[in-house]
PDB file of C-alpha atoms in Angstrom:
ATOM      1  CA  ASP P   1       5.673   8.296 -14.832  1.00 67.00           C
ATOM      2  CA  VAL P   2       6.591   8.605 -11.197  1.00 64.00           C
ATOM      3  CA  LYS P   3       9.412   6.481  -9.613  1.00 90.00           C
ATOM      4  CA  VAL P   4       9.654   5.163  -6.472  1.00 96.00           C
ATOM      5  CA  THR P   5      13.327   3.146  -5.792  1.00 95.00           C
ATOM      6  CA  GLN P   6      14.802   1.775  -3.401  1.00 96.00           C
ATOM      7  CA  SER P   7      17.953   1.423  -2.021  1.00 91.00           C
ATOM      8  CA  SER P   8      18.264  -2.193  -2.069  1.00 92.00           C
ATOM      9  CA  ARG P   9      16.497  -5.251  -3.038  1.00 93.00           C
ATOM     10  CA  TYR P  10      17.314  -8.078  -0.318  1.00 96.00           C
ATOM     11  CA  LEU P  11      19.386  -7.315   2.927  1.00 97.00           C
ATOM     12  CA  VAL P  12      21.191  -9.909   5.234  1.00 97.00           C
ATOM     13  CA  LYS P  13      21.609  -8.255   8.889  1.00 97.00           C
ATOM     14  CA  ARG P  14      23.028  -9.329  11.764  1.00 97.00           C
ATOM     15  CA  THR P  15      21.103  -9.051  14.610  1.00 98.00           C
ATOM     16  CA  GLY P  16      22.040  -5.539  16.964  1.00 97.00           C
ATOM     17  CA  GLU P  17      23.206  -3.864  13.444  1.00 97.00           C
ATOM     18  CA  LYS P  18      22.094  -0.787  12.336  1.00 97.00           C
ATOM     19  CA  VAL P  19      19.789  -0.531   9.366  1.00 97.00           C
ATOM     20  CA  PHE P  20      19.171   1.954   7.504  1.00 97.00           C
ATOM     21  CA  LEU P  21      16.591   1.704   4.081  1.00 98.00           C
ATOM     22  CA  GLU P  22      16.402   4.361   1.411  1.00 97.00           C
ATOM     23  CA  CYS P  23      13.974   5.510  -0.477  1.00 97.00           C
ATOM     24  CA  VAL P  24      13.994   8.092  -2.813  1.00 97.00           C
ATOM     25  CA  GLN P  25      10.954   9.335  -5.053  1.00 96.00           C
ATOM     26  CA  ASP P  26      11.212  11.906  -8.465  1.00 95.00           C
ATOM     27  CA  MET P  27       7.641  13.436  -8.554  1.00 91.00           C
ATOM     28  CA  ASP P  28       8.135  16.121  -5.827  1.00 92.00           C
ATOM     29  CA  HIS P  29       5.761  14.129  -3.632  1.00 93.00           C
ATOM     30  CA  GLU P  30       5.297  15.963   0.270  1.00 93.00           C
ATOM     31  CA  ASN P  31       3.936  12.900   1.178  1.00 94.00           C
ATOM     32  CA  MET P  32       6.235   9.567   1.759  1.00 96.00           C
ATOM     33  CA  PHE P  33       5.242   6.251   3.828  1.00 96.00           C
ATOM     34  CA  TRP P  34       7.316   3.173   5.315  1.00 98.00           C
ATOM     35  CA  TYR P  35       5.026   0.059   5.528  1.00 97.00           C
ATOM     36  CA  ARG P  36       6.230  -3.210   6.514  1.00 97.00           C
ATOM     37  CA  GLN P  37       4.335  -6.522   4.874  1.00 96.00           C
ATOM     38  CA  ASP P  38       3.641  -9.625   6.374  1.00 95.00           C
ATOM     39  CA  PRO P  39       1.777 -12.647   5.098  1.00 91.00           C
ATOM     40  CA  GLY P  40      -1.460 -12.422   6.319  1.00 90.00           C
ATOM     41  CA  LEU P  41      -1.107  -9.256   7.948  1.00 92.00           C
ATOM     42  CA  GLY P  42      -0.935  -6.651   5.074  1.00 93.00           C
ATOM     43  CA  LEU P  43       0.705  -3.916   5.141  1.00 95.00           C
ATOM     44  CA  ARG P  44       1.629  -2.266   8.177  1.00 95.00           C
ATOM     45  CA  LEU P  45       2.513   1.428   8.516  1.00 95.00           C
ATOM     46  CA  ILE P  46       5.505   2.236  10.620  1.00 97.00           C
ATOM     47  CA  TYR P  47       6.267   5.883   9.928  1.00 97.00           C
ATOM     48  CA  PHE P  48       5.170   8.400   7.016  1.00 95.00           C
ATOM     49  CA  SER P  49       5.806  12.063   6.713  1.00 95.00           C
ATOM     50  CA  TYR P  50       4.483  14.878   5.188  1.00 93.00           C
ATOM     51  CA  ASP P  51       7.172  17.423   4.673  1.00 91.00           C
ATOM     52  CA  VAL P  52      10.911  18.070   4.788  1.00 92.00           C
ATOM     53  CA  LYS P  53      12.026  17.253   8.267  1.00 88.00           C
ATOM     54  CA  MET P  54       8.281  16.392   9.537  1.00 91.00           C
ATOM     55  CA  LYS P  55       7.802  13.027  10.293  1.00 94.00           C
ATOM     56  CA  GLU P  56       4.387  11.082  12.376  1.00 94.00           C
ATOM     57  CA  LYS P  57       4.396   7.414  14.150  1.00 95.00           C
ATOM     58  CA  GLY P  58       2.138   4.983  12.304  1.00 94.00           C
ATOM     59  CA  ASP P  59       0.477   1.953  13.960  1.00 93.00           C
ATOM     60  CA  ILE P  60       4.299  -0.106  14.568  1.00 96.00           C
ATOM     61  CA  PRO P  61       6.967   2.742  14.820  1.00 96.00           C
ATOM     62  CA  GLU P  62       8.492   0.388  18.031  1.00 96.00           C
ATOM     63  CA  GLY P  63      12.405  -0.235  16.878  1.00 96.00           C
ATOM     64  CA  TYR P  64      12.368   2.254  14.300  1.00 98.00           C
ATOM     65  CA  SER P  65      13.102   6.126  13.699  1.00 97.00           C
ATOM     66  CA  VAL P  66      13.299   7.774  10.284  1.00 97.00           C
ATOM     67  CA  SER P  67      14.771  10.738   8.542  1.00 96.00           C
ATOM     68  CA  ARG P  68      14.055  13.401   6.106  1.00 96.00           C
ATOM     69  CA  GLU P  69      16.415  16.109   5.259  1.00 95.00           C
ATOM     70  CA  LYS P  70      15.525  16.243   1.835  1.00 95.00           C
ATOM     71  CA  LYS P  71      11.884  16.666  -0.451  1.00 95.00           C
ATOM     72  CA  GLU P  72      12.368  13.324  -2.532  1.00 96.00           C
ATOM     73  CA  ARG P  73      14.352  11.696   0.088  1.00 97.00           C
ATOM     74  CA  PHE P  74      13.010   9.354   3.329  1.00 97.00           C
ATOM     75  CA  SER P  75      15.009   6.662   5.155  1.00 97.00           C
ATOM     76  CA  LEU P  76      13.915   3.877   7.431  1.00 98.00           C
ATOM     77  CA  ILE P  77      16.649   3.400  10.644  1.00 98.00           C
ATOM     78  CA  LEU P  78      16.686  -0.218  12.418  1.00 97.00           C
ATOM     79  CA  GLU P  79      18.364   1.376  15.817  1.00 94.00           C
ATOM     80  CA  SER P  80      19.599  -2.384  16.707  1.00 97.00           C
ATOM     81  CA  ALA P  81      17.961  -5.219  13.740  1.00 97.00           C
ATOM     82  CA  SER P  82      16.247  -8.162  15.459  1.00 97.00           C
ATOM     83  CA  THR P  83      15.105 -10.985  14.182  1.00 97.00           C
ATOM     84  CA  ASN P  84      11.502 -10.119  14.501  1.00 97.00           C
ATOM     85  CA  GLN P  85      11.889  -7.171  12.426  1.00 98.00           C
ATOM     86  CA  THR P  86      12.659  -9.791   9.275  1.00 98.00           C
ATOM     87  CA  SER P  87      10.049  -8.447   6.648  1.00 97.00           C
ATOM     88  CA  MET P  88       9.204  -6.786   3.383  1.00 96.00           C
ATOM     89  CA  TYR P  89       9.618  -3.071   3.711  1.00 98.00           C
ATOM     90  CA  LEU P  90       7.989  -0.857   1.475  1.00 97.00           C
ATOM     91  CA  CYS P  91       7.918   2.726   0.283  1.00 97.00           C
ATOM     92  CA  ALA P  92       5.418   4.703  -0.763  1.00 96.00           C
ATOM     93  CA  SER P  93       5.264   9.055  -2.006  1.00 95.00           C
ATOM     94  CA  THR P  94       1.844  11.161  -2.666  1.00 93.00           C
ATOM     95  CA  GLU P  95       0.894  14.608  -2.879  1.00 88.00           C
ATOM     96  CA  THR P  96      -0.857  16.308  -0.802  1.00 84.00           C
ATOM     97  CA  GLN P  97      -3.992  17.663  -3.362  1.00 75.00           C
ATOM     98  CA  PRO P  98      -7.387  17.182  -1.966  1.00 76.00           C
ATOM     99  CA  GLY P  99      -8.754  13.729  -4.018  1.00 82.00           C
ATOM    100  CA  PRO P 100      -8.095  10.296  -4.137  1.00 86.00           C
ATOM    101  CA  ASN P 101      -4.939   9.807  -5.027  1.00 88.00           C
ATOM    102  CA  GLU P 102      -2.840   6.696  -4.974  1.00 90.00           C
ATOM    103  CA  GLN P 103       0.550   6.256  -3.304  1.00 93.00           C
ATOM    104  CA  TYR P 104       3.024   5.036  -5.541  1.00 94.00           C
ATOM    105  CA  PHE P 105       5.321   2.665  -3.911  1.00 96.00           C
ATOM    106  CA  GLY P 106       8.989   1.256  -4.330  1.00 96.00           C
ATOM    107  CA  PRO P 107       9.838  -2.031  -5.668  1.00 95.00           C
ATOM    108  CA  GLY P 108      10.233  -3.002  -1.896  1.00 96.00           C
ATOM    109  CA  THR P 109      13.364  -4.484   0.182  1.00 96.00           C
ATOM    110  CA  ARG P 110      13.268  -7.794   1.874  1.00 96.00           C
ATOM    111  CA  LEU P 111      15.211  -7.702   4.847  1.00 98.00           C
ATOM    112  CA  THR P 112      16.503 -10.620   6.520  1.00 98.00           C
ATOM    113  CA  VAL P 113      18.049 -10.286  10.417  1.00 98.00           C
ATOM    114  CA  THR P 114      19.898 -13.600  11.534  1.00 97.00           C
TER     115      THR P 114
ATOM    116  CA  ALA H   1      -9.514   3.394  13.640  1.00 71.00           C
ATOM    117  CA  GLN H   2     -10.263   2.243  10.348  1.00 81.00           C
ATOM    118  CA  THR H   3      -9.553  -1.716   9.747  1.00 92.00           C
ATOM    119  CA  VAL H   4      -9.932  -3.252   6.156  1.00 96.00           C
ATOM    120  CA  THR H   5     -11.036  -6.740   6.249  1.00 97.00           C
ATOM    121  CA  GLN H   6     -10.140  -8.737   2.914  1.00 97.00           C
ATOM    122  CA  SER H   7     -11.697 -12.417   3.659  1.00 96.00           C
ATOM    123  CA  GLN H   8     -10.532 -14.187   1.383  1.00 97.00           C
ATOM    124  CA  PRO H   9      -6.545 -15.308   1.747  1.00 96.00           C
ATOM    125  CA  GLU H  10      -6.152 -16.894  -1.726  1.00 97.00           C
ATOM    126  CA  MET H  11      -8.591 -17.413  -5.024  1.00 98.00           C
ATOM    127  CA  SER H  12      -8.549 -19.773  -8.163  1.00 97.00           C
ATOM    128  CA  VAL H  13      -9.959 -18.168 -11.169  1.00 98.00           C
ATOM    129  CA  GLN H  14      -9.711 -20.280 -14.865  1.00 98.00           C
ATOM    130  CA  GLU H  15      -8.781 -17.944 -17.692  1.00 97.00           C
ATOM    131  CA  ALA H  16     -11.330 -15.954 -19.366  1.00 97.00           C
ATOM    132  CA  GLU H  17     -13.647 -16.365 -16.221  1.00 98.00           C
ATOM    133  CA  THR H  18     -15.207 -13.539 -13.590  1.00 98.00           C
ATOM    134  CA  VAL H  19     -13.861 -13.920 -10.117  1.00 98.00           C
ATOM    135  CA  THR H  20     -14.917 -11.476  -7.278  1.00 98.00           C
ATOM    136  CA  LEU H  21     -12.418 -10.573  -4.589  1.00 98.00           C
ATOM    137  CA  SER H  22     -13.933  -9.138  -1.217  1.00 98.00           C
ATOM    138  CA  CYS H  23     -13.406  -6.298   0.977  1.00 98.00           C
ATOM    139  CA  THR H  24     -15.175  -4.905   3.830  1.00 98.00           C
ATOM    140  CA  TYR H  25     -14.072  -1.896   6.186  1.00 97.00           C
ATOM    141  CA  ASP H  26     -15.260  -0.040   9.068  1.00 95.00           C
ATOM    142  CA  THR H  27     -15.536   3.805   9.409  1.00 93.00           C
ATOM    143  CA  SER H  28     -17.453   5.798  11.208  1.00 91.00           C
ATOM    144  CA  GLU H  29     -17.010   8.284   8.790  1.00 90.00           C
ATOM    145  CA  SER H  30     -18.864   9.408   5.869  1.00 89.00           C
ATOM    146  CA  ASP H  31     -16.397  10.826   3.196  1.00 91.00           C
ATOM    147  CA  TYR H  32     -13.324   8.827   1.905  1.00 94.00           C
ATOM    148  CA  TYR H  33     -11.614   6.969  -0.815  1.00 95.00           C
ATOM    149  CA  LEU H  34     -11.818   3.381  -1.386  1.00 96.00           C
ATOM    150  CA  PHE H  35      -8.674   1.794  -3.499  1.00 97.00           C
ATOM    151  CA  TRP H  36      -7.334  -1.606  -5.071  1.00 98.00           C
ATOM    152  CA  TYR H  37      -3.447  -2.609  -5.632  1.00 98.00           C
ATOM    153  CA  LYS H  38      -2.275  -5.131  -7.160  1.00 98.00           C
ATOM    154  CA  GLN H  39       1.222  -6.261  -6.458  1.00 97.00           C
ATOM    155  CA  PRO H  40       2.441  -9.212  -8.892  1.00 94.00           C
ATOM    156  CA  PRO H  41       4.705 -11.638  -7.792  1.00 90.00           C
ATOM    157  CA  SER H  42       8.510  -9.651  -7.122  1.00 81.00           C
ATOM    158  CA  ARG H  43       6.907  -6.497  -8.713  1.00 85.00           C
ATOM    159  CA  GLN H  44       6.052  -3.079  -7.794  1.00 91.00           C
ATOM    160  CA  MET H  45       2.568  -2.670  -6.466  1.00 95.00           C
ATOM    161  CA  ILE H  46       0.204  -0.929  -8.256  1.00 95.00           C
ATOM    162  CA  LEU H  47      -3.616   1.110  -8.757  1.00 96.00           C
ATOM    163  CA  VAL H  48      -6.129  -1.042 -10.145  1.00 97.00           C
ATOM    164  CA  ILE H  49      -8.922   0.763  -9.136  1.00 97.00           C
ATOM    165  CA  ARG H  50     -10.454   3.394  -7.213  1.00 96.00           C
ATOM    166  CA  GLN H  51     -14.167   5.125  -5.375  1.00 96.00           C
ATOM    167  CA  GLU H  52     -14.450   7.985  -3.985  1.00 94.00           C
ATOM    168  CA  ALA H  53     -17.049   7.434  -1.218  1.00 93.00           C
ATOM    169  CA  TYR H  54     -19.741  10.348  -2.146  1.00 91.00           C
ATOM    170  CA  LYS H  55     -20.019   9.137  -5.707  1.00 89.00           C
ATOM    171  CA  GLN H  56     -22.749   6.473  -5.995  1.00 85.00           C
ATOM    172  CA  GLN H  57     -21.896   5.548  -9.354  1.00 92.00           C
ATOM    173  CA  ASN H  58     -19.604   2.248  -9.576  1.00 95.00           C
ATOM    174  CA  ALA H  59     -15.737   2.700 -10.258  1.00 94.00           C
ATOM    175  CA  THR H  60     -14.602   0.895 -13.719  1.00 95.00           C
ATOM    176  CA  GLU H  61     -10.969   0.115 -15.329  1.00 94.00           C
ATOM    177  CA  ASN H  62     -11.511  -1.633 -18.211  1.00 96.00           C
ATOM    178  CA  ARG H  63     -11.773  -5.129 -17.076  1.00 97.00           C
ATOM    179  CA  PHE H  64     -11.874  -4.114 -13.822  1.00 98.00           C
ATOM    180  CA  SER H  65     -15.043  -2.993 -11.737  1.00 97.00           C
ATOM    181  CA  VAL H  66     -16.362  -2.605  -8.303  1.00 97.00           C
ATOM    182  CA  ASN H  67     -19.711  -2.766  -6.633  1.00 97.00           C
ATOM    183  CA  PHE H  68     -19.248  -0.260  -3.583  1.00 97.00           C
ATOM    184  CA  GLN H  69     -22.088  -0.722  -1.050  1.00 96.00           C
ATOM    185  CA  LYS H  70     -21.617   2.291   1.384  1.00 95.00           C
ATOM    186  CA  ALA H  71     -24.310   1.345   4.181  1.00 94.00           C
ATOM    187  CA  ALA H  72     -22.983  -2.431   3.656  1.00 96.00           C
ATOM    188  CA  LYS H  73     -19.690  -1.145   3.635  1.00 96.00           C
ATOM    189  CA  SER H  74     -18.330  -3.398   1.076  1.00 97.00           C
ATOM    190  CA  PHE H  75     -15.736  -3.093  -1.690  1.00 97.00           C
ATOM    191  CA  SER H  76     -15.459  -5.659  -3.607  1.00 98.00           C
ATOM    192  CA  LEU H  77     -13.418  -5.900  -7.035  1.00 98.00           C
ATOM    193  CA  LYS H  78     -14.465  -7.848 -10.176  1.00 98.00           C
ATOM    194  CA  ILE H  79     -12.048  -9.413 -12.634  1.00 98.00           C
ATOM    195  CA  SER H  80     -14.026 -10.094 -15.844  1.00 98.00           C
ATOM    196  CA  ASP H  81     -12.100 -12.203 -18.862  1.00 97.00           C
ATOM    197  CA  SER H  82      -9.198 -13.139 -16.587  1.00 98.00           C
ATOM    198  CA  GLN H  83      -5.532 -13.127 -18.310  1.00 97.00           C
ATOM    199  CA  LEU H  84      -2.480 -15.402 -16.613  1.00 97.00           C
ATOM    200  CA  GLY H  85      -1.493 -11.706 -16.309  1.00 95.00           C
ATOM    201  CA  ASP H  86      -3.916 -11.324 -13.377  1.00 97.00           C
ATOM    202  CA  ALA H  87      -2.238 -13.557 -11.136  1.00 97.00           C
ATOM    203  CA  ALA H  88      -0.861 -11.690  -7.998  1.00 97.00           C
ATOM    204  CA  MET H  89      -1.642 -10.266  -4.360  1.00 97.00           C
ATOM    205  CA  TYR H  90      -4.593  -7.696  -4.576  1.00 98.00           C
ATOM    206  CA  PHE H  91      -4.657  -5.785  -1.193  1.00 98.00           C
ATOM    207  CA  CYS H  92      -8.245  -3.067  -0.513  1.00 98.00           C
ATOM    208  CA  ALA H  93      -7.427   0.081   1.448  1.00 97.00           C
ATOM    209  CA  TYR H  94      -9.248   2.907   2.593  1.00 96.00           C
ATOM    210  CA  ARG H  95      -7.930   5.894   3.210  1.00 93.00           C
ATOM    211  CA  SER H  96      -9.753   8.964   4.592  1.00 90.00           C
ATOM    212  CA  ARG H  97     -10.175  12.259   3.051  1.00 87.00           C
ATOM    213  CA  ASN H  98      -8.974  14.558   5.664  1.00 81.00           C
ATOM    214  CA  ASN H  99      -5.632  12.507   5.592  1.00 80.00           C
ATOM    215  CA  ASN H 100      -2.844  10.973   3.825  1.00 77.00           C
ATOM    216  CA  ASP H 101      -2.228   7.704   5.650  1.00 79.00           C
ATOM    217  CA  MET H 102      -3.788   4.409   4.072  1.00 90.00           C
ATOM    218  CA  ARG H 103      -5.261   1.498   6.178  1.00 93.00           C
ATOM    219  CA  PHE H 104      -4.805  -2.066   3.840  1.00 95.00           C
ATOM    220  CA  GLY H 105      -6.634  -5.496   4.459  1.00 96.00           C
ATOM    221  CA  ALA H 106      -4.544  -8.502   4.737  1.00 96.00           C
ATOM    222  CA  GLY H 107      -4.641  -9.399   0.917  1.00 97.00           C
ATOM    223  CA  THR H 108      -5.995 -11.798  -1.631  1.00 97.00           C
ATOM    224  CA  ARG H 109      -3.665 -13.721  -3.621  1.00 97.00           C
ATOM    225  CA  LEU H 110      -4.943 -14.414  -6.780  1.00 98.00           C
ATOM    226  CA  THR H 111      -4.210 -17.554  -9.325  1.00 97.00           C
ATOM    227  CA  VAL H 112      -5.421 -17.637 -12.623  1.00 97.00           C
ATOM    228  CA  LYS H 113      -5.573 -20.908 -13.855  1.00 97.00           C
ATOM    229  CA  PRO H 114      -4.720 -21.454 -18.138  1.00 95.00           C
TER     230      PRO H 114
END
């Protein structure tokens, strides 16, 4: 089974702190994604990566950056956390082969910024 | 940009009954994939069912089936013989054939009453 893990289920940080959210997948997937999930808004794409050291902005990249130094690991960085970044963060991965490939999700990190 | 709309924020169904969740999408593309994902309370998001746009036959997975109306850009999910374990948030998602990032709807929270 594909496994996507995230470093924390719950995280509380203070405004202005630098925050790292880690995601690791064990299926050698090329593509990895970071979403934030908010009530009434569904999942919105922050960043994705289709290869090591490659990254693409999603729909809401402002205030975030990412790092992908190894194929299995994709990190989301909040350079200076703000209260409007309080949310559920979901990581996902998928393979590149043609077809209706599903995205496999991690359990999520619920981040609270106070 | 493609958009996905789920017009029912909440739905409820009696155990053993049938329920249909609605999803519409907007795209100018002719070849794409559609998905329904389930997110149980405090658990990981998992794929329920998927549909390839060029296939006219509606996908089915056990008690789950879809009604795919390409011309109407509609992709509803039918859950038959509802079970308590079906209670979850359900997300409809769209993916273009030519890239790997998905567009998600806002979600529908399904409650199953015993």
